[in-house]
CSV table of C-alpha atoms in Angstrom, one decimal:
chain,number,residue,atom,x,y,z
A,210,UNK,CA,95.1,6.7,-70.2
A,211,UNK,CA,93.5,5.5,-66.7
A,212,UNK,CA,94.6,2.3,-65.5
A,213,UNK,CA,94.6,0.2,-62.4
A,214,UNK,CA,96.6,-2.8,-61.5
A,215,UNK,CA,96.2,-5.7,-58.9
A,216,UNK,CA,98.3,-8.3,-57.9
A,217,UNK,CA,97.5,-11.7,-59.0
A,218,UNK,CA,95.5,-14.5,-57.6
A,219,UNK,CA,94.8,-16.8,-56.7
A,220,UNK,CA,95.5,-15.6,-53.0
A,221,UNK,CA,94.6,-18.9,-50.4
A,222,UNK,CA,94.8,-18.1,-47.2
A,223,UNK,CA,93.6,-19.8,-43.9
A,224,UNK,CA,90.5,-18.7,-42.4
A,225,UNK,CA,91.4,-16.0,-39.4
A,226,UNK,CA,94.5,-14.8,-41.3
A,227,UNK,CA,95.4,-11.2,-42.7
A,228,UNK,CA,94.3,-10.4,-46.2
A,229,UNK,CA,96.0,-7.7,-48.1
A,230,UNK,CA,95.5,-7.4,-52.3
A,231,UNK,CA,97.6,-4.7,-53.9
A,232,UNK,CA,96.0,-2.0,-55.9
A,233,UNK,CA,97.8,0.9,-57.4
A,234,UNK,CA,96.5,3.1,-60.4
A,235,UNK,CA,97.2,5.3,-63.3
A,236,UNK,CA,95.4,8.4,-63.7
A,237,UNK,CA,95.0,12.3,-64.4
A,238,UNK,CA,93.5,14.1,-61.7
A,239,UNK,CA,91.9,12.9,-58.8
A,240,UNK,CA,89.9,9.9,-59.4
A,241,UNK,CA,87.7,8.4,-57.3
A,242,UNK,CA,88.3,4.8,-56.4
A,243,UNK,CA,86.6,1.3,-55.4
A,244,UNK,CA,86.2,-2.7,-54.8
A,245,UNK,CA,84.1,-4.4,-55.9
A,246,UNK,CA,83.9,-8.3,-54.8
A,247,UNK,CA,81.7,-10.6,-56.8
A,248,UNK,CA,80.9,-13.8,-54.7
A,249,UNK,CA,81.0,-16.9,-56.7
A,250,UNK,CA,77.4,-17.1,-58.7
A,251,UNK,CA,76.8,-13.7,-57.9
A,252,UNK,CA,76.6,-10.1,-59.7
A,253,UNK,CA,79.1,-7.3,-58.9
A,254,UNK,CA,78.6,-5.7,-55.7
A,255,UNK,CA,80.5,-2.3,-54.3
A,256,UNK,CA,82.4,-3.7,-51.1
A,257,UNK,CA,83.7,0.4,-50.3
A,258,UNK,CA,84.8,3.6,-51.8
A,259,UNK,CA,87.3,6.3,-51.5
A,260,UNK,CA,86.5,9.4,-53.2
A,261,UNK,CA,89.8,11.8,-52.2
A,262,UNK,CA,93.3,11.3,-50.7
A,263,UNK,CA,93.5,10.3,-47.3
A,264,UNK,CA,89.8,9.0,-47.3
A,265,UNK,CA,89.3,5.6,-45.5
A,266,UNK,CA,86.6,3.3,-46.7
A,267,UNK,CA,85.3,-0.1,-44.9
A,268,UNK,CA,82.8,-2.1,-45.0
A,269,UNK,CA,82.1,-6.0,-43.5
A,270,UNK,CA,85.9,-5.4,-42.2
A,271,UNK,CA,87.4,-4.7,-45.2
A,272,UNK,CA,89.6,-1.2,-45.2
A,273,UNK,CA,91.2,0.8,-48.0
A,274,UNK,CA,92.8,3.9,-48.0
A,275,UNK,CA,93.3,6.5,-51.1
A,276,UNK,CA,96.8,7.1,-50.9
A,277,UNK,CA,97.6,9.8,-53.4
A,278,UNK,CA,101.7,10.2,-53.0
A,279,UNK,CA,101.7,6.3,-53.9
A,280,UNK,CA,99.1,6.2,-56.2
A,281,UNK,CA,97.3,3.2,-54.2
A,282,UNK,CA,93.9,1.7,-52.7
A,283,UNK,CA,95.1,-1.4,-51.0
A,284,UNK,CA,92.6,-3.5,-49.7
A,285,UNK,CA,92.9,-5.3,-45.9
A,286,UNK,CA,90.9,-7.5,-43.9
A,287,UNK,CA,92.6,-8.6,-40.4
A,288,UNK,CA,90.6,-11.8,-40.1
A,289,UNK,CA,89.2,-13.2,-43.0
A,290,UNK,CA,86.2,-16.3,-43.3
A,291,UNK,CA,85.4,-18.7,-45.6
A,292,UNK,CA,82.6,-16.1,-46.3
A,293,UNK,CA,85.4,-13.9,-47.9
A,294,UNK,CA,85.9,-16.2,-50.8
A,295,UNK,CA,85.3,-14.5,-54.1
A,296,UNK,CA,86.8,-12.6,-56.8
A,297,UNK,CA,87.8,-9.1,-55.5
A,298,UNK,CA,88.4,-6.0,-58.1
A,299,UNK,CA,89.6,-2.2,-58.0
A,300,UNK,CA,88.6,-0.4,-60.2
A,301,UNK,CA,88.7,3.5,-60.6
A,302,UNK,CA,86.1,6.2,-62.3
A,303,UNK,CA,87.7,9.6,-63.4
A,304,UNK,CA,87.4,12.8,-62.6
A,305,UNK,CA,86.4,13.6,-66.2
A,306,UNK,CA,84.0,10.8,-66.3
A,307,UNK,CA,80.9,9.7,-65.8
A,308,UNK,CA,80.5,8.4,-62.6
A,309,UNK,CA,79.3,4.9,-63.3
A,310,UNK,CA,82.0,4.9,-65.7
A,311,UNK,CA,84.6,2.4,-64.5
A,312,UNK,CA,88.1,1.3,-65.2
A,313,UNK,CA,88.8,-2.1,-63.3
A,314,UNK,CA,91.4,-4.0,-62.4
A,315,UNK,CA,92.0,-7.6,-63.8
A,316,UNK,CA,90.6,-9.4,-60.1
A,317,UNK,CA,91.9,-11.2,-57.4
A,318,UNK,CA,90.5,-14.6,-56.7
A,319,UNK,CA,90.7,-15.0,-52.9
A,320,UNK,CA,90.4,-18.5,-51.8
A,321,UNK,CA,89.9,-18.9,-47.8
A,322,UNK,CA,90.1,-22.2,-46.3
A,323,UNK,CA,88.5,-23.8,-42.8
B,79,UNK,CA,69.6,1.6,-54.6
B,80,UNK,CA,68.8,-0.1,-58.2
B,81,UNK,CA,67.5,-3.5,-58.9
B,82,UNK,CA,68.7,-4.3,-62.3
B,83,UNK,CA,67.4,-7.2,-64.1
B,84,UNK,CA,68.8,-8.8,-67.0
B,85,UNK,CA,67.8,-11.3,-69.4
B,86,UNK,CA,68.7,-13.8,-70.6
B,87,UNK,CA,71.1,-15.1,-67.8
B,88,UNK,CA,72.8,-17.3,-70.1
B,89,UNK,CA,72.7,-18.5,-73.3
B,90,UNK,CA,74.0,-20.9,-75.7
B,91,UNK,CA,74.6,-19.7,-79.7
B,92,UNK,CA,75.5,-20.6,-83.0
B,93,UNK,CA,78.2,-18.5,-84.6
B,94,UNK,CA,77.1,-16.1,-87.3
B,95,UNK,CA,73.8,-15.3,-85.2
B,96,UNK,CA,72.9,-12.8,-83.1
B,97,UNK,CA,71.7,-12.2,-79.4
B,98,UNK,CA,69.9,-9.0,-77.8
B,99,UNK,CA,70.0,-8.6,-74.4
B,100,UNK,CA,67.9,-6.7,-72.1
B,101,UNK,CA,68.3,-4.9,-69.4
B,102,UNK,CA,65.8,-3.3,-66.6
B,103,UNK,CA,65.7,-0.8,-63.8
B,104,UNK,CA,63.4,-0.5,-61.3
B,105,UNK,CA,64.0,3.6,-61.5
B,106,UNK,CA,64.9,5.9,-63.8
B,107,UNK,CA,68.3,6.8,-64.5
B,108,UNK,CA,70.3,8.7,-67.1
B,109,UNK,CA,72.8,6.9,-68.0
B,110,UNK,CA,73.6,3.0,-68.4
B,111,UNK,CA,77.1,1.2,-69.1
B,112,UNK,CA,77.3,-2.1,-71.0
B,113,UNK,CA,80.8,-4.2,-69.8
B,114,UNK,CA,82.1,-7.2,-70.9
B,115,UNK,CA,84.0,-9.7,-68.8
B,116,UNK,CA,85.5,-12.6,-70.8
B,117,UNK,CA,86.8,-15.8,-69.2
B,118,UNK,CA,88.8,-15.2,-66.3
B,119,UNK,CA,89.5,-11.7,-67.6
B,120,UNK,CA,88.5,-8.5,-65.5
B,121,UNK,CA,85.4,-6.5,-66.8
B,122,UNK,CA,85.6,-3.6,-69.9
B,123,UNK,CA,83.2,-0.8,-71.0
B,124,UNK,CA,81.9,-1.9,-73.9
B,125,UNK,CA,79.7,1.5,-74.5
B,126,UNK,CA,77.7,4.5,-72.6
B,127,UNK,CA,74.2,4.2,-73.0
B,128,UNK,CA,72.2,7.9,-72.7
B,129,UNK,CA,68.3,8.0,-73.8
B,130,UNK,CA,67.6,10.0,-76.6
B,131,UNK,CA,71.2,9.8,-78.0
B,132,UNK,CA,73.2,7.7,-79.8
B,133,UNK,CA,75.8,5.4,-77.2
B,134,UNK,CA,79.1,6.4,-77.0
B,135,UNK,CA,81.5,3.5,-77.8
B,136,UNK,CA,84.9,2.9,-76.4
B,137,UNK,CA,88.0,2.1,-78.1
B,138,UNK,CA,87.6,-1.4,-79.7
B,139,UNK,CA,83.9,-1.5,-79.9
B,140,UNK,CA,81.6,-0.8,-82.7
B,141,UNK,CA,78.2,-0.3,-83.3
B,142,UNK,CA,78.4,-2.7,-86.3
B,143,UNK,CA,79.0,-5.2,-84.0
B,144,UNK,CA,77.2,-4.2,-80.5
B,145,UNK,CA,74.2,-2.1,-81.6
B,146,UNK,CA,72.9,-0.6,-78.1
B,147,UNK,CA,69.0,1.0,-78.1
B,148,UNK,CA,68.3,3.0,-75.2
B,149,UNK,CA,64.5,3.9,-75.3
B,150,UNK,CA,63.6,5.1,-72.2
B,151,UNK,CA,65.3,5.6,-68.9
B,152,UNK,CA,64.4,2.2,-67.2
B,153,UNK,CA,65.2,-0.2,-70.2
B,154,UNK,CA,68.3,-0.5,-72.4
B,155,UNK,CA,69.3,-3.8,-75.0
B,156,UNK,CA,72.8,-4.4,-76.0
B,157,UNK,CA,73.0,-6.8,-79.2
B,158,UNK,CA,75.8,-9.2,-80.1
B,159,UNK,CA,75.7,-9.8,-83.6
B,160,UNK,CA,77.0,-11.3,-86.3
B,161,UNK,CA,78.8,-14.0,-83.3
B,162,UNK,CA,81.9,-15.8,-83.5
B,163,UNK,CA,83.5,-18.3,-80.3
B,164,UNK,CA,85.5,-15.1,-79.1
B,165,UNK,CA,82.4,-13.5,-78.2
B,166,UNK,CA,81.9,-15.9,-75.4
B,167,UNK,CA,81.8,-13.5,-72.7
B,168,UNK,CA,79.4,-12.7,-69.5
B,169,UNK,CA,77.8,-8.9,-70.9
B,170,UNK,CA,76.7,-7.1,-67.9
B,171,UNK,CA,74.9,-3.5,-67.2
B,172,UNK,CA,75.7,-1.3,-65.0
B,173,UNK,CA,73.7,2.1,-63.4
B,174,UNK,CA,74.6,5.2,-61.6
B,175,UNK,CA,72.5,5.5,-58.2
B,176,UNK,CA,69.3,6.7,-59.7
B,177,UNK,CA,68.8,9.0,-57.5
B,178,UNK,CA,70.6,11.8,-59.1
B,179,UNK,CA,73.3,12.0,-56.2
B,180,UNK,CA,76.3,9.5,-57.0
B,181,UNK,CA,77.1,6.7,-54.6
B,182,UNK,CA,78.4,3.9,-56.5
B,183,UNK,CA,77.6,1.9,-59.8
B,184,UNK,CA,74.6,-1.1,-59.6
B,185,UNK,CA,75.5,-3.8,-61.6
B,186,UNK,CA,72.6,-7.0,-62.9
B,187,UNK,CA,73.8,-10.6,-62.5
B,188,UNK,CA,75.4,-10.7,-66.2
B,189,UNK,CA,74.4,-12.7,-69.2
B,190,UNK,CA,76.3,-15.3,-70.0
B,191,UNK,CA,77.2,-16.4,-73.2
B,192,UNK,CA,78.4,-19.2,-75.0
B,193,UNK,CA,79.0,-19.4,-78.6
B,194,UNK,CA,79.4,-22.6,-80.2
């Protein structure tokens, strides 16, 4: 079946430093793939999307690139805020599902500090 | 984009009852996804919610347990019954763009519950 994994949090980092949480997934076909970051007493919001190989998604400085030989959408931020705090997850939908079906990773607590 | 409200936001509840939730779109769209996210866990599809039909349930989940009614395509409930401690979860729902042209999934704020 589909999967994804993420490294584990929490991840605490300084505020201005580089932010990278691994994602790498299991899956037949060519899935598209996300993150989603939920800030703390807030709902699920899509931070970017990748929908085939080689595609780049950013948004608010965040990057990610579907890399198909690896099976990975890592997730980067060069210079991260306080802001960035929050509970980030990848998550995947397959090619054979529903779009708005999803298949997430467990979450990576981010923790940035002043 | 989709607005999607959901109600109750959180709620406290003796085991052996039951809780419906509710779930509203300001748009119509075909089909509606019920997860479940318990403590510090990541979030699973509990079922696929189409109107007209019956939901489609993943592995793990029964109707028994979360009866789903879908009645039109801006409203859906998902019910928690018969509830024990374990079901101490936040229940969220989840849309596709409604406008009929995929760009990611909308999710409302959750309902968190607490059974005591």
């Amino acid at each position: 079946g589909n999967s994804v994994t993420q490294m584990e949090g929490p991840v605490t980092l300084s505020e201005e430093a580089f932010l990278t949480i691994n994602c790498t997934y299991t899956a037949t076909g060519y899935p598209s793939l996300f993150w989603y970051v939920q800030y703390p007493g807030e709902g699920l919001q899509l931070l970017l999307k990748a929908t085939k190989a080689d595609d780049k998604g950013s948004n608010k400085g965040f990057e990610a690139t579907y890399r198909k030989e690896t099976t990975s959408f890592h997730l980067e931020k060069g210079s991260v805020q306080v802001s960035d705090s929050a509970v980030y997850f990848c998550a995947l939908s397959a090619p054979t599902d529903s779009w708005g079906k999803l298949q997430f990773g467990a979450g990576t607590q981010v923790v940035v500090t002043p | 984009s989709a607005v999607i409200s959901q109600k109750p936001s959180r709620d406290i509840c003796q085991r052996g009852t039951s809780l419906t939730i509710q779930c509203q779109v300001d748009s119509q769209v075909t089909m509606m996804f019920w997860y479940r996210q318990q403590p510090g866990q990541s979030l699973t599809l509990i079922a696929t919610a189409n109107q007209g039909s019956e939901a489609t349930y993943e592995s793990g989940f029964v109707i028994d347990k979360f009866p789903i009614s879908r009645p039109n395509l801006t409203f859906s409930t998902l019910t928690v019954s018969n509830m024990s401690p374990e079901d101490s979860s936040i229940y969220l729902c989840s849309v596709e763009n409604p406008q009929g042209v995929w760009t990611e999934a909308f999710f409302g704020q959750g309902t968190r519950l607490t059974v005591v």
